[in-house]
Coordinates of N, CA, C and O and ligand atoms in Angstrom, one line a residue:
X1 N 0.8 -1.2 0.0 CA 0.0 0.0 0.0 C 0.9 1.2 0.0 O 1.8 1.3 0.8
X2 N 0.5 2.2 -0.9 CA 1.3 3.4 -1.0 C 0.4 4.6 -0.6 O -0.8 4.6 -1.0
X3 N 0.9 5.5 0.2 CA 0.1 6.6 0.5 C 0.9 7.9 0.3 O 2.1 7.9 0.3
X4 N 0.1 9.0 0.1 CA 0.8 10.3 0.0 C 0.4 11.2 1.1 O -0.7 11.2 1.6
X5 N 1.4 12.0 1.6 CA 1.3 12.8 2.8 C 1.9 14.2 2.4 O 2.9 14.2 1.7
X6 N 1.4 15.2 3.0 CA 2.1 16.5 2.9 C 3.5 16.5 3.6 O 3.6 15.9 4.7
X7 N 4.5 17.1 3.0 CA 5.8 17.0 3.6 C 5.8 17.7 5.0 O 6.5 17.3 5.9
X8 N 4.9 18.7 5.2 CA 4.9 19.3 6.5 C 4.4 18.4 7.6 O 4.6 18.7 8.8
X9 N 3.7 17.3 7.2 CA 3.2 16.4 8.2 C 4.3 15.4 8.7 O 4.2 14.7 9.7
X10 N 5.4 15.3 7.9 CA 6.5 14.4 8.2 C 7.8 15.0 8.6 O 8.6 14.5 9.3
X11 N 8.0 16.3 8.1 CA 9.3 16.9 8.3 C 9.2 18.1 9.2 O 8.2 18.8 9.1
X12 N 10.1 18.3 10.1 CA 10.1 19.4 11.0 C 10.3 20.7 10.3 O 9.9 21.8 10.8
X13 N 10.9 20.7 9.2 CA 11.2 21.9 8.4 C 11.1 21.5 6.9 O 11.7 20.5 6.5
X14 N 10.4 22.3 6.1 CA 10.3 22.0 4.7 C 10.7 23.0 3.8 O 10.5 22.9 2.6
X15 N 11.4 24.1 4.3 CA 11.9 25.2 3.4 C 13.3 25.4 3.7 O 13.7 25.6 4.9
X16 N 14.1 25.4 2.7 CA 15.6 25.7 2.8 C 15.9 26.8 1.9 O 15.5 26.8 0.7
X17 N 16.8 27.7 2.4 CA 17.4 28.7 1.4 C 18.6 29.2 2.1 O 18.9 29.0 3.2
X18 N 19.4 29.9 1.2 CA 20.6 30.5 1.7 C 20.4 31.9 2.3 O 21.3 32.6 2.7
X19 N 19.1 32.3 2.3 CA 18.7 33.6 2.8 C 19.1 33.8 4.2 O 19.0 32.9 5.0
X20 N 19.4 35.0 4.6 CA 19.7 35.4 6.0 C 18.6 36.4 6.3 O 18.5 37.4 5.7
X21 N 17.8 36.1 7.3 CA 16.7 37.0 7.8 C 17.1 37.6 9.1 O 17.3 36.9 10.1
X22 N 17.2 38.9 9.1 CA 17.5 39.6 10.4 C 18.8 39.1 11.0 O 18.9 38.9 12.2
X23 N 19.8 38.8 10.2 CA 21.1 38.3 10.7 C 21.1 36.8 11.1 O 22.1 36.3 11.5
X24 N 19.9 36.2 10.9 CA 19.9 34.8 11.3 C 19.8 33.9 10.0 O 18.9 34.1 9.2
X25 N 20.7 33.0 9.9 CA 20.6 32.1 8.8 C 19.5 31.1 9.0 O 19.2 30.7 10.2
X26 N 18.8 30.7 7.9 CA 17.7 29.8 8.1 C 18.3 28.4 8.3 O 19.4 28.1 7.9
X27 N 17.6 27.5 9.0 CA 18.1 26.2 9.2 C 18.4 25.4 8.0 O 17.7 25.5 7.0
X28 N 19.5 24.6 8.0 CA 19.9 23.9 6.8 C 19.6 22.4 7.0 O 20.0 21.6 6.2
X29 N 19.0 22.0 8.1 CA 18.7 20.6 8.4 C 17.3 20.4 8.7 O 16.5 21.4 9.0
X30 N 16.8 19.2 8.5 CA 15.5 18.8 8.9 C 15.5 17.4 9.3 O 16.5 16.7 9.2
X31 N 14.3 16.9 9.8 CA 14.2 15.5 10.2 C 12.9 15.0 9.8 O 11.9 15.7 9.9
X32 N 12.9 13.8 9.3 CA 11.7 13.1 8.9 C 11.4 12.1 10.0 O 12.3 11.5 10.5
X33 N 10.1 12.0 10.3 CA 9.7 11.1 11.3 C 8.9 9.9 10.6 O 7.9 10.2 10.0
X34 N 9.4 8.7 10.8 CA 8.8 7.6 10.2 C 7.4 7.4 10.7 O 7.2 7.3 11.9
X35 N 6.4 7.2 9.8 CA 5.1 7.1 10.2 C 4.8 5.7 10.9 O 3.8 5.5 11.6
X36 N 5.7 4.8 10.6 CA 5.4 3.4 11.0 C 6.1 3.1 12.4 O 5.5 2.5 13.2
X37 N 7.3 3.6 12.6 CA 8.0 3.3 13.8 C 8.4 4.5 14.6 O 8.9 4.3 15.7
X38 N 8.3 5.7 14.1 CA 8.6 6.9 14.8 C 10.1 7.2 14.8 O 10.5 8.2 15.4
X39 N 10.9 6.5 14.1 CA 12.3 6.8 13.9 C 12.5 8.2 13.2 O 11.8 8.4 12.3
X40 N 13.4 9.0 13.7 CA 13.7 10.2 13.1 C 14.9 10.1 12.2 O 15.9 9.5 12.6
X41 N 14.8 10.6 11.0 CA 15.9 10.5 10.0 C 16.3 11.9 9.7 O 15.5 12.7 9.2
X42 N 17.5 12.3 9.9 CA 18.0 13.6 9.7 C 18.4 13.8 8.2 O 19.0 12.9 7.6
X43 N 18.2 15.0 7.7 CA 18.6 15.4 6.3 C 19.2 16.8 6.4 O 18.9 17.6 7.2
X44 N 20.2 17.0 5.5 CA 20.8 18.3 5.3 C 20.3 18.8 3.9 O 20.0 18.0 3.0
X45 N 20.2 20.2 3.8 CA 19.8 20.8 2.5 C 20.6 20.2 1.4 O 20.0 19.9 0.3
X46 N 21.9 19.9 1.6 CA 22.6 19.4 0.4 C 22.2 18.0 0.1 O 22.5 17.5 -1.1
X47 N 21.6 17.2 1.0 CA 21.2 15.9 0.7 C 20.1 16.0 -0.4 O 20.1 15.2 -1.4
X48 N 19.2 17.0 -0.3 CA 18.2 17.2 -1.3 C 18.8 17.7 -2.6 O 18.4 17.2 -3.7
X49 N 19.7 18.6 -2.5 CA 20.3 19.2 -3.7 C 21.0 18.2 -4.5 O 20.8 18.1 -5.7
X50 N 21.9 17.3 -3.9 CA 22.6 16.4 -4.7 C 21.8 15.2 -5.0 O 21.7 14.8 -6.2
X51 N 21.1 14.6 -4.1 CA 20.3 13.4 -4.3 C 19.2 13.6 -5.3 O 19.0 12.8 -6.3
X52 N 18.5 14.7 -5.2 CA 17.3 14.9 -6.1 C 17.8 15.3 -7.5 O 17.2 14.9 -8.5
X53 N 18.8 16.1 -7.6 CA 19.3 16.5 -8.9 C 19.8 15.4 -9.7 O 19.7 15.4 -10.9
X54 N 20.5 14.5 -9.0 CA 21.1 13.3 -9.7 C 20.1 12.2 -9.9 O 20.4 11.2 -10.6
X55 N 18.9 12.4 -9.4 CA 17.8 11.3 -9.5 C 18.3 10.0 -9.1 O 18.0 9.0 -9.7
X56 N 19.1 10.0 -8.0 CA 19.5 8.7 -7.4 C 18.3 8.1 -6.7 O 17.5 8.8 -6.1
X57 N 18.3 6.8 -6.6 CA 17.3 6.2 -5.8 C 18.0 5.1 -5.0 O 18.8 4.3 -5.5
X58 N 17.7 5.1 -3.7 CA 18.2 4.0 -2.8 C 17.3 2.8 -2.7 O 17.6 1.9 -2.0
X59 N 16.2 2.9 -3.4 CA 15.2 1.8 -3.2 C 15.5 0.7 -4.2 O 16.2 0.8 -5.2
X60 N 15.0 -0.5 -3.8 CA 15.0 -1.6 -4.7 C 14.3 -1.2 -6.0 O 13.3 -0.5 -5.9
X61 N 14.8 -1.7 -7.2 CA 14.1 -1.3 -8.4 C 12.6 -1.5 -8.4 O 11.9 -0.7 -8.9
X62 N 12.1 -2.6 -7.9 CA 10.7 -2.9 -7.9 C 9.9 -1.9 -7.1 O 8.9 -1.4 -7.4
X63 N 10.5 -1.5 -5.9 CA 9.9 -0.5 -5.1 C 9.9 0.9 -5.8 O 8.9 1.6 -5.8
X64 N 11.0 1.2 -6.3 CA 11.1 2.5 -7.0 C 10.1 2.6 -8.1 O 9.4 3.7 -8.3
X65 N 9.9 1.5 -8.8 CA 9.0 1.6 -10.0 C 7.5 1.8 -9.5 O 6.7 2.5 -10.0
X66 N 7.2 1.1 -8.4 CA 5.9 1.3 -7.8 C 5.6 2.7 -7.4 O 4.6 3.3 -7.6
X67 N 6.6 3.3 -6.7 CA 6.5 4.7 -6.3 C 6.4 5.6 -7.5 O 5.6 6.6 -7.5
X68 N 7.1 5.3 -8.5 CA 7.1 6.1 -9.8 C 5.7 6.1 -10.4 O 5.1 7.1 -10.7
X69 N 5.1 4.9 -10.4 CA 3.8 4.8 -11.0 C 2.7 5.5 -10.2 O 1.9 6.2 -10.7
X70 N 2.9 5.3 -8.9 CA 1.9 6.0 -8.0 C 2.0 7.5 -8.1 O 1.0 8.2 -8.2
X71 N 3.3 8.0 -8.2 CA 3.5 9.4 -8.2 C 2.9 10.0 -9.5 O 2.4 11.2 -9.5
X72 N 3.0 9.3 -10.6 CA 2.5 9.8 -11.9 C 1.0 10.2 -11.8 O 0.5 11.1 -12.4
X73 N 0.3 9.4 -10.9 CA -1.1 9.7 -10.8 C -1.5 10.7 -9.7 O -2.5 11.3 -9.7
X74 N -0.6 10.8 -8.7 CA -1.0 11.6 -7.5 C -0.1 12.8 -7.2 O -0.5 13.6 -6.4
X75 N 1.0 12.9 -7.9 CA 1.9 14.0 -7.5 C 2.0 15.0 -8.7 O 2.3 14.5 -9.9
X76 N 1.7 16.3 -8.5 CA 1.7 17.2 -9.7 C 3.1 17.4 -10.3 O 3.1 17.6 -11.5
X77 N 4.1 17.4 -9.6 CA 5.4 17.7 -10.1 C 6.4 16.6 -9.7 O 6.8 16.6 -8.5
X78 N 6.7 15.7 -10.6 CA 7.5 14.5 -10.2 C 8.9 14.6 -10.6 O 9.6 13.6 -10.7
X79 N 9.4 15.8 -10.9 CA 10.7 15.9 -11.5 C 11.8 15.6 -10.5 O 12.7 14.8 -10.8
X80 N 11.8 16.2 -9.4 CA 12.9 16.0 -8.5 C 12.5 15.4 -7.1 O 11.5 15.8 -6.5
X81 N 13.2 14.4 -6.7 CA 12.8 13.7 -5.5 C 14.0 13.1 -4.8 O 15.1 13.0 -5.4
X82 N 13.9 12.7 -3.6 CA 14.9 12.0 -2.8 C 14.2 10.8 -2.1 O 13.1 11.0 -1.6
X83 N 14.7 9.6 -2.2 CA 14.1 8.6 -1.5 C 15.1 7.8 -0.5 O 16.3 8.0 -0.6
X84 N 14.5 7.1 0.4 CA 15.3 6.4 1.4 C 14.4 5.2 2.0 O 13.2 5.2 1.7
X85 N 15.1 4.4 2.8 CA 14.4 3.3 3.5 C 14.6 3.5 4.9 O 15.8 3.7 5.3
X86 N 13.6 3.5 5.7 CA 13.8 3.6 7.2 C 14.7 2.5 7.7 O 14.4 1.3 7.5
X87 N 15.8 2.9 8.4 CA 16.7 1.9 8.9 C 16.1 1.0 9.9 O 16.6 -0.1 10.2
X88 N 15.1 1.5 10.6 CA 14.5 0.7 11.7 C 13.5 -0.3 11.2 O 13.5 -1.5 11.5
X89 N 12.5 0.1 10.4 CA 11.4 -0.8 10.0 C 11.3 -1.1 8.5 O 10.5 -1.9 8.1
X90 N 12.1 -0.4 7.7 CA 12.2 -0.7 6.3 C 11.1 0.0 5.5 O 10.9 -0.4 4.3
X91 N 10.4 0.9 6.0 CA 9.4 1.7 5.3 C 10.1 2.5 4.2 O 11.0 3.2 4.4
X92 N 9.6 2.3 2.9 CA 10.2 3.0 1.8 C 9.5 4.4 1.7 O 8.3 4.4 1.8
X93 N 10.3 5.4 1.6 CA 9.7 6.7 1.5 C 10.4 7.6 0.5 O 11.6 7.3 0.1
X94 N 9.7 8.6 0.0 CA 10.2 9.5 -1.0 C 9.6 10.8 -0.8 O 8.4 10.9 -0.5
X95 N 10.4 11.9 -1.0 CA 9.9 13.2 -0.9 C 10.1 13.9 -2.2 O 11.2 13.8 -2.8
X96 N 9.1 14.6 -2.7 CA 9.2 15.4 -3.9 C 9.6 16.8 -3.5 O 9.0 17.3 -2.6
X97 N 10.5 17.4 -4.2 CA 11.0 18.7 -3.9 C 10.9 19.6 -5.1 O 10.8 19.2 -6.2
X98 N 11.0 20.9 -4.8 CA 11.1 21.9 -5.9 C 12.2 22.8 -5.6 O 12.4 23.3 -4.5
X99 N 13.1 23.0 -6.6 CA 14.2 23.9 -6.4 C 13.8 25.3 -6.9 O 13.0 25.4 -7.9
X100 N 14.2 26.3 -6.3 CA 13.8 27.6 -6.7 C 15.1 28.5 -6.6 O 16.0 28.3 -5.9
X101 N 15.0 29.6 -7.4 CA 16.1 30.6 -7.4 C 15.5 31.9 -7.6 O 14.5 32.1 -8.3
X102 N 16.2 33.0 -7.1 CA 15.7 34.3 -7.3 C 15.7 35.1 -5.9 O 16.4 34.7 -5.0
X103 N 14.8 36.0 -5.9 CA 14.8 36.9 -4.7 C 15.8 38.0 -4.8 O 16.6 38.1 -5.7
X104 N 15.8 38.8 -3.7 CA 16.6 40.0 -3.8 C 18.1 39.8 -3.9 O 18.8 40.6 -4.5
X105 N 18.6 38.7 -3.3 CA 20.0 38.5 -3.2 C 20.5 37.4 -4.0 O 21.5 36.8 -3.7
X106 N 19.7 37.0 -5.0 CA 20.1 35.8 -5.8 C 20.0 34.6 -5.0 O 20.8 33.7 -5.2
X107 N 19.1 34.5 -4.1 CA 19.1 33.3 -3.2 C 18.5 32.1 -4.0 O 17.9 32.2 -5.0
X108 N 18.9 31.0 -3.5 CA 18.3 29.7 -4.0 C 17.9 28.8 -2.9 O 18.5 28.9 -1.8
X109 N 16.9 28.0 -3.1 CA 16.5 27.2 -2.0 C 15.8 25.9 -2.5 O 15.7 25.7 -3.7
X110 N 15.3 25.2 -1.6 CA 14.6 23.9 -1.8 C 13.3 23.9 -1.0 O 13.4 24.3 0.2
X111 N 12.2 23.5 -1.6 CA 11.0 23.3 -0.8 C 10.6 21.9 -0.9 O 10.6 21.3 -2.0
X112 N 10.3 21.3 0.2 CA 9.8 19.9 0.3 C 8.3 19.9 0.1 O 7.6 20.7 0.8
X113 N 7.8 19.2 -0.8 CA 6.4 19.3 -1.2 C 5.5 18.1 -0.6 O 4.7 18.2 0.2
X114 N 5.7 16.9 -1.2 CA 4.9 15.8 -0.9 C 5.7 14.6 -0.6 O 6.8 14.4 -1.2
X115 N 5.3 13.8 0.3 CA 5.9 12.5 0.7 C 5.0 11.4 0.2 O 3.8 11.5 0.4
X116 N 5.7 10.3 -0.3 CA 4.9 9.1 -0.5 C 5.6 8.0 0.2 O 6.9 8.0 0.3
X117 N 4.9 7.1 0.8 CA 5.4 6.0 1.6 C 4.8 4.7 1.2 O 3.7 4.6 0.9
X118 N 5.7 3.7 1.1 CA 5.2 2.4 0.7 C 5.4 1.4 1.9 O 6.5 1.3 2.4
X119 N 4.4 0.8 2.3 CA 4.5 -0.2 3.4 C 5.3 -1.4 2.9 O 4.9 -2.0 1.9
X120 N 6.3 -1.8 3.7 CA 7.1 -3.0 3.3 C 6.4 -4.3 3.5 O 7.0 -5.3 3.1
X121 N 5.3 -4.3 4.2 CA 4.7 -5.6 4.5 C 3.7 -6.1 3.4 O 2.9 -6.9 3.6
X122 N 3.8 -5.4 2.3 CA 2.9 -5.9 1.2 C 3.8 -6.6 0.1 O 5.0 -6.3 0.0
X123 N 3.2 -7.5 -0.6 CA 4.0 -8.2 -1.6 C 4.6 -7.3 -2.7 O 5.7 -7.5 -3.1
X124 N 3.8 -6.3 -3.1 CA 4.3 -5.4 -4.2 C 5.6 -4.8 -3.8 O 6.6 -4.7 -4.5
X125 N 5.6 -4.2 -2.5 CA 6.8 -3.5 -2.1 C 8.0 -4.4 -1.8 O 9.1 -4.1 -2.1
X126 N 7.7 -5.6 -1.3 CA 8.8 -6.5 -0.9 C 9.5 -6.9 -2.2 O 10.7 -7.1 -2.2
X127 N 8.7 -7.2 -3.3 CA 9.3 -7.7 -4.5 C 10.3 -6.7 -5.0 O 11.2 -7.1 -5.7
Ligands
ZN1 ZN1 10.4 3.2 10.4

């Protein structure tokens, strides 16, 4: 079973940029909380930048294909994403991101949009 969730429901922070507001740099890290076992997985802004741009996938090919198919029907922008497997329970997860550039100081950033998760206890995902 695959489900889609807002990134804000899983990540403590979903917006990254190089911008400095009132002398304070915005946070460059975030943590995902596994919906199945509660494990927190930390990410750095550069994880999204390098992983998503290179379209690397850490998932088994069968799992990645299922998420791809699901995303084509449910996710509006499937261009850039990062995926991983929960080290504790094996839940396969992927976050779709959007890169942006612009602003007053030529800032660039990343927004985390949608998460999809695949339960590992189903035959489709296990394969
Ligand atoms: Zn987990």
